[in-house]
mmCIF file of C-alpha atoms in Angstrom:
data_model
loop_
_atom_site.group_PDB
_atom_site.id
_atom_site.type_symbol
_atom_site.label_atom_id
_atom_site.label_comp_id
_atom_site.label_asym_id
_atom_site.label_seq_id
_atom_site.Cartn_x
_atom_site.Cartn_y
_atom_site.Cartn_z
ATOM 1 C CA MET W 28 88.955 74.175 150.819
ATOM 2 C CA PRO W 29 90.461 77.226 148.298
ATOM 3 C CA LYS W 30 88.636 78.599 146.096
ATOM 4 C CA LYS W 31 89.629 77.410 142.518
ATOM 5 C CA VAL W 32 91.198 80.626 140.833
ATOM 6 C CA ASP W 33 90.702 80.172 136.355
ATOM 7 C CA HIS W 34 94.812 81.456 135.997
ATOM 8 C CA GLU W 35 93.715 81.541 132.026
ATOM 9 C CA ALA W 36 90.648 83.737 132.843
ATOM 10 C CA ARG W 37 93.169 85.591 135.278
ATOM 11 C CA ARG W 38 95.426 86.445 132.507
ATOM 12 C CA GLN W 39 93.034 87.445 129.533
ATOM 13 C CA GLU W 40 91.375 89.677 131.992
ATOM 14 C CA ILE W 41 94.581 90.982 133.028
ATOM 15 C CA ALA W 42 95.052 90.898 128.511
ATOM 16 C CA GLU W 43 91.721 93.141 128.006
ATOM 17 C CA ALA W 44 92.708 95.578 130.575
ATOM 18 C CA LEU W 45 95.886 96.426 128.633
ATOM 19 C CA TRP W 46 93.772 95.946 125.502
ATOM 20 C CA ARG W 47 92.023 98.920 126.595
ATOM 21 C CA ILE W 48 95.107 100.753 127.460
ATOM 22 C CA ALA W 49 95.921 100.291 124.358
ATOM 23 C CA GLY W 50 93.061 101.200 122.449
ATOM 24 C CA THR W 51 92.525 104.850 124.403
ATOM 25 C CA ARG W 52 96.153 106.606 124.812
ATOM 26 C CA GLY W 53 98.514 104.068 124.086
ATOM 27 C CA LEU W 54 100.762 101.375 125.959
ATOM 28 C CA ASP W 55 103.511 103.734 125.208
ATOM 29 C CA GLY W 56 105.150 104.524 128.526
ATOM 30 C CA ALA W 57 102.324 102.518 130.288
ATOM 31 C CA SER W 58 103.610 99.941 133.294
ATOM 32 C CA LEU W 59 102.691 97.374 134.949
ATOM 33 C CA ARG W 60 101.152 99.239 137.905
ATOM 34 C CA ASP W 61 99.208 101.034 135.086
ATOM 35 C CA VAL W 62 97.510 97.766 133.538
ATOM 36 C CA ALA W 63 97.488 95.935 136.791
ATOM 37 C CA ALA W 64 95.245 99.418 137.917
ATOM 38 C CA GLU W 65 93.046 99.465 134.540
ATOM 39 C CA ALA W 66 91.915 95.484 135.384
ATOM 40 C CA GLY W 67 90.820 96.295 138.907
ATOM 41 C CA ILE W 68 93.639 94.353 141.175
ATOM 42 C CA SER W 69 97.073 95.105 143.121
ATOM 43 C CA LEU W 70 100.363 95.317 141.098
ATOM 44 C CA GLY W 71 101.923 91.980 143.194
ATOM 45 C CA ARG W 72 98.132 90.023 141.278
ATOM 46 C CA LEU W 73 99.848 91.101 138.121
ATOM 47 C CA GLN W 74 102.813 89.883 138.955
ATOM 48 C CA HIS W 75 101.739 86.291 139.834
ATOM 49 C CA TYR W 76 100.569 86.541 136.231
ATOM 50 C CA PHE W 77 102.994 88.449 134.871
ATOM 51 C CA HIS W 78 106.548 89.475 135.449
ATOM 52 C CA SER W 79 107.495 91.787 132.777
ATOM 53 C CA LYS W 80 105.424 94.032 129.913
ATOM 54 C CA ASP W 81 107.109 92.607 127.078
ATOM 55 C CA GLN W 82 105.302 89.182 129.001
ATOM 56 C CA LEU W 83 102.335 90.077 129.158
ATOM 57 C CA LEU W 84 102.221 92.294 125.776
ATOM 58 C CA LEU W 85 103.129 88.898 124.204
ATOM 59 C CA PHE W 86 100.640 87.641 125.781
ATOM 60 C CA ALA W 87 97.827 89.792 124.876
ATOM 61 C CA LEU W 88 99.263 89.726 121.287
ATOM 62 C CA ARG W 89 98.322 85.966 120.970
ATOM 63 C CA HIS W 90 95.253 86.462 123.127
ATOM 64 C CA THR W 91 93.893 89.209 120.495
ATOM 65 C CA ASN W 92 95.304 87.200 117.333
ATOM 66 C CA ARG W 93 93.454 83.960 118.820
ATOM 67 C CA LEU W 94 90.074 85.918 118.936
ATOM 68 C CA ALA W 95 90.610 87.337 115.207
ATOM 69 C CA ASP W 96 91.331 84.175 113.813
ATOM 70 C CA GLN W 97 88.385 82.264 115.391
ATOM 71 C CA ARG W 98 86.990 85.424 114.629
ATOM 72 C CA ILE W 99 88.036 85.231 110.905
ATOM 73 C CA ARG W 100 87.460 81.328 110.880
ATOM 74 C CA GLU W 101 83.835 81.824 111.793
ATOM 75 C CA ARG W 102 83.300 84.580 108.560
ATOM 76 C CA ILE W 103 84.379 81.420 106.097
ATOM 77 C CA GLU W 104 82.627 78.886 107.858
ATOM 78 C CA ALA W 105 79.634 81.208 107.755
ATOM 79 C CA LEU W 106 79.986 81.350 103.916
ATOM 80 C CA THR W 107 78.093 78.947 101.693
ATOM 81 C CA ASP W 108 78.964 75.360 101.866
ATOM 82 C CA GLU W 109 81.813 74.593 100.166
ATOM 83 C CA PRO W 110 82.816 79.051 99.375
ATOM 84 C CA SER W 111 85.898 79.448 96.690
ATOM 85 C CA PRO W 112 89.652 80.262 97.399
ATOM 86 C CA ARG W 113 89.123 83.623 96.161
ATOM 87 C CA THR W 114 86.702 84.279 99.067
ATOM 88 C CA VAL W 115 88.431 82.004 101.852
ATOM 89 C CA LEU W 116 91.443 84.670 100.714
ATOM 90 C CA ARG W 117 89.387 87.903 100.790
ATOM 91 C CA THR W 118 86.822 86.710 104.058
ATOM 92 C CA CYS W 119 90.406 86.309 105.385
ATOM 93 C CA LEU W 120 92.463 89.644 104.198
ATOM 94 C CA SER W 121 89.284 91.831 105.313
ATOM 95 C CA GLY W 122 88.912 90.509 108.684
ATOM 96 C CA MET W 123 93.043 91.969 109.151
ATOM 97 C CA LEU W 124 91.797 95.074 108.575
ATOM 98 C CA PRO W 125 90.540 97.912 111.435
ATOM 99 C CA LEU W 126 87.072 98.186 109.672
ATOM 100 C CA ASP W 127 85.503 97.566 113.478
ATOM 101 C CA GLU W 128 86.190 97.804 117.088
ATOM 102 C CA GLN W 129 87.809 94.510 117.378
ATOM 103 C CA SER W 130 89.480 94.654 114.943
ATOM 104 C CA ARG W 131 90.938 98.144 115.151
ATOM 105 C CA THR W 132 92.255 97.442 119.129
ATOM 106 C CA GLY W 133 94.094 94.147 117.871
ATOM 107 C CA GLN W 134 95.670 96.387 115.340
ATOM 108 C CA LEU W 135 96.225 98.631 118.385
ATOM 109 C CA VAL W 136 98.005 96.548 120.465
ATOM 110 C CA ALA W 137 99.641 94.681 117.452
ATOM 111 C CA ALA W 138 101.355 98.536 116.035
ATOM 112 C CA ALA W 139 102.631 98.077 120.153
ATOM 113 C CA TYR W 140 104.579 94.649 119.492
ATOM 114 C CA PHE W 141 106.094 95.873 116.529
ATOM 115 C CA ALA W 142 107.428 98.953 117.893
ATOM 116 C CA ARG W 143 109.066 97.186 120.938
ATOM 117 C CA ALA W 144 109.711 93.856 118.930
ATOM 118 C CA VAL W 145 112.747 95.890 116.311
ATOM 119 C CA HIS W 146 114.076 96.075 118.793
ATOM 120 C CA ASP W 147 113.847 92.800 121.130
ATOM 121 C CA GLU W 148 114.305 89.393 119.746
ATOM 122 C CA ASN W 149 112.121 87.425 122.560
ATOM 123 C CA LEU W 150 108.900 89.457 120.823
ATOM 124 C CA ARG W 151 110.233 89.267 116.962
ATOM 125 C CA ALA W 152 109.949 85.614 117.705
ATOM 126 C CA GLU W 153 106.109 85.326 117.391
ATOM 127 C CA ALA W 154 105.860 87.701 114.462
ATOM 128 C CA GLU W 155 108.838 84.884 112.609
ATOM 129 C CA ASP W 156 106.601 81.626 113.602
ATOM 130 C CA GLY W 157 103.781 82.798 112.853
ATOM 131 C CA ILE W 158 103.539 85.332 109.941
ATOM 132 C CA PRO W 159 104.573 82.085 107.723
ATOM 133 C CA LYS W 160 102.131 79.753 109.193
ATOM 134 C CA LEU W 161 99.524 82.934 107.660
ATOM 135 C CA ARG W 162 101.333 82.665 104.741
ATOM 136 C CA ALA W 163 101.614 79.063 103.799
ATOM 137 C CA PHE W 164 97.362 79.603 104.501
ATOM 138 C CA LEU W 165 97.308 82.084 101.671
ATOM 139 C CA THR W 166 99.729 80.218 99.236
ATOM 140 C CA ASP W 167 97.282 76.412 100.157
ATOM 141 C CA GLN W 168 94.242 78.827 99.506
ATOM 142 C CA LEU W 169 96.074 80.447 95.795
ATOM 143 C CA ARG W 170 97.158 76.698 94.926
ATOM 144 C CA ARG W 171 93.816 76.011 95.486
ATOM 145 C CA ALA W 172 91.999 78.732 92.880
ATOM 146 C CA ALA W 173 95.604 77.274 90.682
ATOM 147 C CA GLU W 174 93.939 74.409 90.705
ATOM 148 C CA ARG W 175 90.438 74.575 89.820
ATOM 149 C CA GLY W 176 92.021 77.056 86.752
ATOM 150 C CA GLU W 177 90.478 80.600 88.939
ATOM 151 C CA LEU W 178 94.241 81.748 88.827
ATOM 152 C CA SER W 179 97.023 81.352 86.390
ATOM 153 C CA PRO W 180 99.614 78.405 88.062
ATOM 154 C CA ASP W 181 102.076 81.649 88.822
ATOM 155 C CA ARG W 182 100.390 83.239 90.586
ATOM 156 C CA ALA W 183 100.472 80.591 93.436
ATOM 157 C CA THR W 184 103.390 81.433 95.465
ATOM 158 C CA GLU W 185 104.321 82.487 98.860
ATOM 159 C CA ASP W 186 105.844 85.672 97.201
ATOM 160 C CA GLU W 187 102.404 86.185 96.451
ATOM 161 C CA ALA W 188 101.003 85.259 99.239
ATOM 162 C CA MET W 189 104.002 87.364 101.418
ATOM 163 C CA LEU W 190 102.963 90.438 98.703
ATOM 164 C CA LEU W 191 99.171 89.923 100.032
ATOM 165 C CA ILE W 192 100.661 89.946 103.873
ATOM 166 C CA SER W 193 102.501 93.399 103.453
ATOM 167 C CA LEU W 194 99.730 95.015 101.522
ATOM 168 C CA VAL W 195 97.109 94.397 103.901
ATOM 169 C CA ASP W 196 99.538 95.175 107.064
ATOM 170 C CA GLY W 197 100.134 98.558 105.710
ATOM 171 C CA LEU W 198 96.855 99.116 105.031
ATOM 172 C CA SER W 199 95.779 99.185 108.005
ATOM 173 C CA ALA W 200 99.007 101.158 109.130
ATOM 174 C CA TYR W 201 96.972 104.146 107.028
ATOM 175 C CA VAL W 202 93.484 103.145 108.078
ATOM 176 C CA LEU W 203 95.242 103.670 112.013
ATOM 177 C CA LEU W 204 97.122 107.018 110.873
ATOM 178 C CA ASP W 205 93.888 108.011 109.519
ATOM 179 C CA VAL W 206 95.516 108.826 106.062
ATOM 180 C CA GLN W 207 92.475 106.288 104.288
ATOM 181 C CA THR W 208 88.863 105.535 106.083
ATOM 182 C CA GLY W 209 88.701 100.987 106.441
ATOM 183 C CA ASP W 210 86.587 101.197 103.232
ATOM 184 C CA GLU W 211 89.337 103.077 100.916
ATOM 185 C CA ALA W 212 91.725 100.761 102.421
ATOM 186 C CA LEU W 213 89.088 97.651 101.687
ATOM 187 C CA ARG W 214 88.829 99.252 98.077
ATOM 188 C CA VAL W 215 92.633 98.423 97.518
ATOM 189 C CA LEU W 216 92.800 95.315 98.997
ATOM 190 C CA ASP W 217 89.716 94.481 96.339
ATOM 191 C CA LEU W 218 91.674 96.040 93.303
ATOM 192 C CA HIS W 219 94.593 94.352 93.929
ATOM 193 C CA LEU W 220 92.316 90.785 94.525
ATOM 194 C CA GLY W 221 90.540 91.748 91.276
ATOM 195 C CA ARG W 222 94.115 91.777 89.594
ATOM 196 C CA LEU W 223 94.905 88.600 91.042
ATOM 197 C CA PHE W 224 92.556 86.486 89.506
ATOM 198 C CA ALA W 225 91.889 88.622 86.292
ATOM 199 C CA MET Q 180 130.439 139.185 122.126
ATOM 200 C CA PRO Q 181 128.511 136.220 122.253
ATOM 201 C CA LYS Q 182 129.172 133.288 120.819
ATOM 202 C CA LYS Q 183 126.519 133.130 117.879
ATOM 203 C CA VAL Q 184 124.974 128.884 117.821
ATOM 204 C CA ASP Q 185 123.521 127.222 114.673
ATOM 205 C CA HIS Q 186 120.567 126.476 116.012
ATOM 206 C CA GLU Q 187 119.432 124.183 113.619
ATOM 207 C CA ALA Q 188 122.553 122.092 113.498
ATOM 208 C CA ARG Q 189 122.312 121.824 117.383
ATOM 209 C CA ARG Q 190 118.293 120.774 116.961
ATOM 210 C CA GLN Q 191 119.560 117.744 114.227
ATOM 211 C CA GLU Q 192 122.569 116.911 117.095
ATOM 212 C CA ILE Q 193 119.766 116.241 119.111
ATOM 213 C CA ALA Q 194 117.325 114.068 117.244
ATOM 214 C CA GLU Q 195 120.892 112.022 115.967
ATOM 215 C CA ALA Q 196 120.996 111.166 119.380
ATOM 216 C CA LEU Q 197 117.190 109.702 119.424
ATOM 217 C CA TRP Q 198 118.011 107.752 116.615
ATOM 218 C CA ARG Q 199 120.574 107.066 118.123
ATOM 219 C CA ILE Q 200 118.376 104.767 120.370
ATOM 220 C CA ALA Q 201 115.953 104.182 118.639
ATOM 221 C CA GLY Q 202 118.453 102.036 115.866
ATOM 222 C CA THR Q 203 119.385 100.385 119.313
ATOM 223 C CA ARG Q 204 117.498 99.460 122.597
ATOM 224 C CA GLY Q 205 114.550 101.334 121.155
ATOM 225 C CA LEU Q 206 112.202 104.887 122.429
ATOM 226 C CA ASP Q 207 109.552 102.992 124.405
ATOM 227 C CA GLY Q 208 109.990 104.026 127.178
ATOM 228 C CA ALA Q 209 113.209 106.720 126.239
ATOM 229 C CA SER Q 210 113.180 110.073 128.644
ATOM 230 C CA LEU Q 211 114.275 113.180 127.470
ATOM 231 C CA ARG Q 212 116.443 112.884 130.236
ATOM 232 C CA ASP Q 213 117.978 109.336 127.958
ATOM 233 C CA VAL Q 214 118.107 112.008 125.175
ATOM 234 C CA ALA Q 215 120.292 114.578 126.556
ATOM 235 C CA ALA Q 216 122.632 111.602 127.941
ATOM 236 C CA GLU Q 217 122.901 109.939 124.576
ATOM 237 C CA ALA Q 218 123.222 113.839 123.286
ATOM 238 C CA GLY Q 219 126.214 114.735 125.790
ATOM 239 C CA ILE Q 220 124.269 117.295 126.699
ATOM 240 C CA SER Q 221 121.609 118.730 129.613
ATOM 241 C CA LEU Q 222 118.236 117.818 130.656
ATOM 242 C CA GLY Q 223 118.254 121.627 130.634
ATOM 243 C CA ARG Q 224 119.682 122.157 127.614
ATOM 244 C CA LEU Q 225 117.879 120.029 125.301
ATOM 245 C CA GLN Q 226 114.418 121.645 126.574
ATOM 246 C CA HIS Q 227 115.057 124.840 125.516
ATOM 247 C CA TYR Q 228 114.984 123.082 122.061
ATOM 248 C CA PHE Q 229 112.565 121.102 122.589
ATOM 249 C CA HIS Q 230 109.536 120.427 124.807
ATOM 250 C CA SER Q 231 107.669 116.825 125.224
ATOM 251 C CA LYS Q 232 109.088 113.744 123.843
ATOM 252 C CA ASP Q 233 106.646 113.294 120.779
ATOM 253 C CA GLN Q 234 107.825 116.948 118.994
ATOM 254 C CA LEU Q 235 111.412 115.756 119.611
ATOM 255 C CA LEU Q 236 109.755 112.284 117.506
ATOM 256 C CA LEU Q 237 108.430 114.547 115.244
ATOM 257 C CA PHE Q 238 111.482 117.324 114.390
ATOM 258 C CA ALA Q 239 113.568 113.932 114.262
ATOM 259 C CA LEU Q 240 110.925 112.484 112.130
ATOM 260 C CA ARG Q 241 110.706 115.024 109.845
ATOM 261 C CA HIS Q 242 115.305 115.187 109.757
ATOM 262 C CA THR Q 243 115.029 111.674 108.816
ATOM 263 C CA ASN Q 244 112.335 111.542 106.460
ATOM 264 C CA ARG Q 245 113.885 115.043 104.611
ATOM 265 C CA LEU Q 246 117.854 112.650 104.366
ATOM 266 C CA ALA Q 247 115.292 110.012 103.130
ATOM 267 C CA ASP Q 248 113.938 112.016 100.169
ATOM 268 C CA GLN Q 249 117.747 113.700 99.310
ATOM 269 C CA ARG Q 250 119.130 110.584 99.053
ATOM 270 C CA ILE Q 251 116.549 108.766 96.780
ATOM 271 C CA ARG Q 252 116.713 112.316 95.035
ATOM 272 C CA GLU Q 253 120.215 111.780 94.298
ATOM 273 C CA ARG Q 254 120.205 108.139 93.489
ATOM 274 C CA ILE Q 255 116.968 109.562 91.014
ATOM 275 C CA GLU Q 256 119.594 112.161 90.002
ATOM 276 C CA ALA Q 257 122.385 109.401 89.222
ATOM 277 C CA LEU Q 258 120.314 107.488 86.801
ATOM 278 C CA THR Q 259 120.681 108.236 83.268
ATOM 279 C CA ASP Q 260 119.503 111.853 81.434
ATOM 280 C CA GLU Q 261 115.986 110.780 81.265
ATOM 281 C CA PRO Q 262 115.299 107.897 83.905
ATOM 282 C CA SER Q 263 111.713 106.006 82.647
ATOM 283 C CA PRO Q 264 109.175 106.082 84.781
ATOM 284 C CA ARG Q 265 109.243 102.465 85.632
ATOM 285 C CA THR Q 266 112.956 103.687 87.221
ATOM 286 C CA VAL Q 267 111.919 106.587 88.855
ATOM 287 C CA LEU Q 268 109.534 104.658 90.720
ATOM 288 C CA ARG Q 269 111.554 101.027 91.494
ATOM 289 C CA THR Q 270 114.295 104.124 93.169
ATOM 290 C CA CYS Q 271 111.691 105.422 94.459
ATOM 291 C CA LEU Q 272 109.907 102.604 96.553
ATOM 292 C CA SER Q 273 113.251 100.309 97.225
ATOM 293 C CA GLY Q 274 115.127 103.246 98.886
ATOM 294 C CA MET Q 275 112.069 103.507 101.227
ATOM 295 C CA LEU Q 276 112.712 99.396 102.369
ATOM 296 C CA PRO Q 277 115.787 99.069 105.555
ATOM 297 C CA LEU Q 278 118.047 97.654 103.015
ATOM 298 C CA ASP Q 279 120.903 99.670 104.692
ATOM 299 C CA GLU Q 280 121.612 101.556 108.032
ATOM 300 C CA GLN Q 281 120.969 105.107 107.073
ATOM 301 C CA SER Q 282 116.843 103.717 106.332
ATOM 302 C CA ARG Q 283 117.103 101.018 108.827
ATOM 303 C CA THR Q 284 117.488 103.737 111.407
ATOM 304 C CA GLY Q 285 114.452 106.093 109.810
ATOM 305 C CA GLN Q 286 112.236 102.545 109.665
ATOM 306 C CA LEU Q 287 112.516 102.411 113.690
ATOM 307 C CA VAL Q 288 112.101 105.897 113.648
ATOM 308 C CA ALA Q 289 109.194 105.694 111.818
ATOM 309 C CA ALA Q 290 108.092 102.663 113.648
ATOM 310 C CA ALA Q 291 108.512 104.944 117.528
ATOM 311 C CA TYR Q 292 106.441 107.365 115.122
ATOM 312 C CA PHE Q 293 103.662 104.953 114.050
ATOM 313 C CA ALA Q 294 103.527 103.718 117.883
ATOM 314 C CA ARG Q 295 102.193 106.768 119.176
ATOM 315 C CA ALA Q 296 100.436 108.631 116.298
ATOM 316 C CA VAL Q 297 97.832 106.180 116.390
ATOM 317 C CA HIS Q 298 96.979 107.579 119.819
ATOM 318 C CA ASP Q 299 97.928 111.844 119.219
ATOM 319 C CA GLU Q 300 95.946 113.487 115.823
ATOM 320 C CA ASN Q 301 98.593 116.199 116.438
ATOM 321 C CA LEU Q 302 101.261 113.312 115.580
ATOM 322 C CA ARG Q 303 99.270 111.529 113.234
ATOM 323 C CA ALA Q 304 98.772 115.477 111.371
ATOM 324 C CA GLU Q 305 102.651 113.913 109.893
ATOM 325 C CA ALA Q 306 101.418 111.514 107.741
ATOM 326 C CA GLU Q 307 97.981 112.536 106.813
ATOM 327 C CA ASP Q 308 99.948 115.727 105.307
ATOM 328 C CA GLY Q 309 102.792 113.833 104.201
ATOM 329 C CA ILE Q 310 102.064 110.115 102.478
ATOM 330 C CA PRO Q 311 99.058 112.843 99.657
ATOM 331 C CA LYS Q 312 102.387 114.344 98.990
ATOM 332 C CA LEU Q 313 104.334 111.042 98.931
ATOM 333 C CA ARG Q 314 100.683 109.282 96.218
ATOM 334 C CA ALA Q 315 100.932 113.039 94.277
ATOM 335 C CA PHE Q 316 104.238 111.796 93.127
ATOM 336 C CA LEU Q 317 103.847 108.425 92.529
ATOM 337 C CA THR Q 318 100.562 108.708 90.816
ATOM 338 C CA ASP Q 319 102.023 111.180 88.948
ATOM 339 C CA GLN Q 320 104.952 109.207 87.647
ATOM 340 C CA LEU Q 321 102.276 106.452 86.955
ATOM 341 C CA ARG Q 322 100.494 108.748 84.198
ATOM 342 C CA ARG Q 323 104.300 109.215 83.192
ATOM 343 C CA ALA Q 324 104.085 105.798 82.340
ATOM 344 C CA ALA Q 325 100.827 104.815 80.953
ATOM 345 C CA GLU Q 326 101.642 108.863 78.541
ATOM 346 C CA ARG Q 327 104.211 107.000 77.260
ATOM 347 C CA GLY Q 328 102.335 103.965 76.572
ATOM 348 C CA GLU Q 329 104.293 101.566 79.327
ATOM 349 C CA LEU Q 330 101.405 100.705 81.575
ATOM 350 C CA SER Q 331 97.934 100.879 80.876
ATOM 351 C CA PRO Q 332 95.976 103.742 81.335
ATOM 352 C CA ASP Q 333 93.809 102.185 84.232
ATOM 353 C CA ARG Q 334 96.930 101.361 86.507
ATOM 354 C CA ALA Q 335 97.610 104.858 86.380
ATOM 355 C CA THR Q 336 95.636 105.463 89.673
ATOM 356 C CA GLU Q 337 95.817 107.590 92.641
ATOM 357 C CA ASP Q 338 94.536 104.132 94.707
ATOM 358 C CA GLU Q 339 97.214 101.907 92.449
ATOM 359 C CA ALA Q 340 99.778 104.316 94.082
ATOM 360 C CA MET Q 341 98.630 104.088 97.305
ATOM 361 C CA LEU Q 342 98.916 99.909 96.823
ATOM 362 C CA LEU Q 343 102.405 100.807 96.442
ATOM 363 C CA ILE Q 344 103.256 103.158 99.687
ATOM 364 C CA SER Q 345 101.152 100.075 101.675
ATOM 365 C CA LEU Q 346 103.623 97.300 100.398
ATOM 366 C CA VAL Q 347 106.791 98.800 101.004
ATOM 367 C CA ASP Q 348 105.448 99.738 104.364
ATOM 368 C CA GLY Q 349 104.087 96.307 105.251
ATOM 369 C CA LEU Q 350 107.620 95.030 103.306
ATOM 370 C CA SER Q 351 109.853 97.349 105.592
ATOM 371 C CA ALA Q 352 108.075 95.737 108.445
ATOM 372 C CA TYR Q 353 108.285 92.484 108.228
ATOM 373 C CA VAL Q 354 111.915 92.985 107.138
ATOM 374 C CA LEU Q 355 112.580 95.360 110.643
ATOM 375 C CA LEU Q 356 110.719 92.190 112.405
ATOM 376 C CA ASP Q 357 113.086 89.280 111.137
ATOM 377 C CA VAL Q 358 110.312 87.378 108.749
ATOM 378 C CA GLN Q 359 112.181 88.213 105.673
ATOM 379 C CA THR Q 360 115.902 89.627 104.671
ATOM 380 C CA GLY Q 361 115.549 92.897 102.659
ATOM 381 C CA ASP Q 362 116.643 90.726 99.749
ATOM 382 C CA GLU Q 363 113.317 88.912 100.111
ATOM 383 C CA ALA Q 364 111.265 92.220 100.339
ATOM 384 C CA LEU Q 365 112.913 93.571 97.390
ATOM 385 C CA ARG Q 366 111.631 90.267 95.696
ATOM 386 C CA VAL Q 367 108.033 90.505 96.495
ATOM 387 C CA LEU Q 368 108.577 94.312 95.311
ATOM 388 C CA ASP Q 369 109.910 93.530 92.079
ATOM 389 C CA LEU Q 370 107.113 91.017 91.530
ATOM 390 C CA HIS Q 371 104.551 93.347 91.861
ATOM 391 C CA LEU Q 372 106.508 95.968 89.822
ATOM 392 C CA GLY Q 373 106.586 93.864 87.040
ATOM 393 C CA ARG Q 374 102.922 92.695 86.895
ATOM 394 C CA LEU Q 375 102.076 96.541 86.840
ATOM 395 C CA PHE Q 376 104.056 97.055 83.556
ATOM 396 C CA ALA Q 377 103.331 94.154 81.941
#
C-alpha cells in the first residue's frame, strides 16, 4: 500500500524553506531550484506542488499570514476576559510590527511579495482581498470603542483604520531598513494610539 | 581628438532604462544584460559604468530621489511668497505619494530597492542616511508651525515626523498594490494633517 502523503504538510515545509531564504539572502533572484535545495528535495518534487515562483510565494505569504493571525489571536485571547477595543487594536497592530523573529520573517516574505505584486495583478489580488478584511476588523474595533464612549465617534471610520494599517506598514519597513529600532516603531504607534483615544 | 563623453548623462540614461523596466515588468530577476538591452547599449558598455545590479539600483534610486526632491522643491517655490509650514508639509508629503507617472516610477524603484536592501547593509546605508535628513526637515517645519502658534508645541517632535514619513510610505504601498486609489491615500493624509493642526 502506498504511503499516504500529507500534501498540505509538504507544501508548508517547502514554504518554510522559502522563508529561510527570505530571512537570509532574500528572494530576489532565488529560483525554484534554490528553494528545492533548501527544502532538501528535488526540483521535480517541488514542481509537483508549485509550478511557479509566484505560486509558491503566494502560498508562503498566505501561510505566514495565517500563522501571524493565529499568533495575534492567541495574544488577544490571553488578555483579560474582556479586553477593551483599544487593547485589541494595540495587540493586533503591534503584532504586525517586526519585533520578533517570526514576525520579522513574515515581513521579509511580505517585502518580496510587495516587490513582485506591484507588477502582477494575480499577486495583487491577495492584498486587494486581505487588506479590506483587516480594515473592516479594525473599523469594527474603533466602532466598539466609540460605543463604549472611549473614542470620539467621528474617528470610528474606515479611513482611520486605513491610516492605522498604513502607519504600521511604513513603521515596519523602516525597522527592516534599520532606520529605527522595533522599540522606536512601537513608541510611534503608541503615540498615535494615545492621540486617537485622547 | 576623441569625443568627450558626458559620463553623468550616460549613467542617467542607463538609470532611466532601469526605471522603464521597474515601471513595466519589475526588477526582480532583471539582469544587467536586460538593462543594457533596454538602454540600447552593450553589456560591456554598461559595465564600464556599473559593476553590479546593486550599484546600478543605488544610482537609479538616488537619481529618482534627486528628481523627486527637485520636483517637490519647485512645487513649494511655486506657492505664495511665504507658504505656511503646514502647506510646505502637505506639498512635500503629497509629492511622495504615487499620484502621477513620475512619482509612481520613483516608488517602483524604491520598492525594488526595499526588497534588496533588507538583505544588504550597503544598500540599507542609503535609507539610514536619507530618512533622518527627511525627518529633520519635517521636524523643522513642525517646529516652525509651533512657533507661529499653528501647532501644539508637544507635536513638534521627531516622532511625529517619523509618523508622517511612515504613514506616507504605507499609503504609497497600498496605492501600488491597488488596495486604494491615489485620491483615497491623499484623503487619509489630509485627515491626519487636519488632526495634527487642529
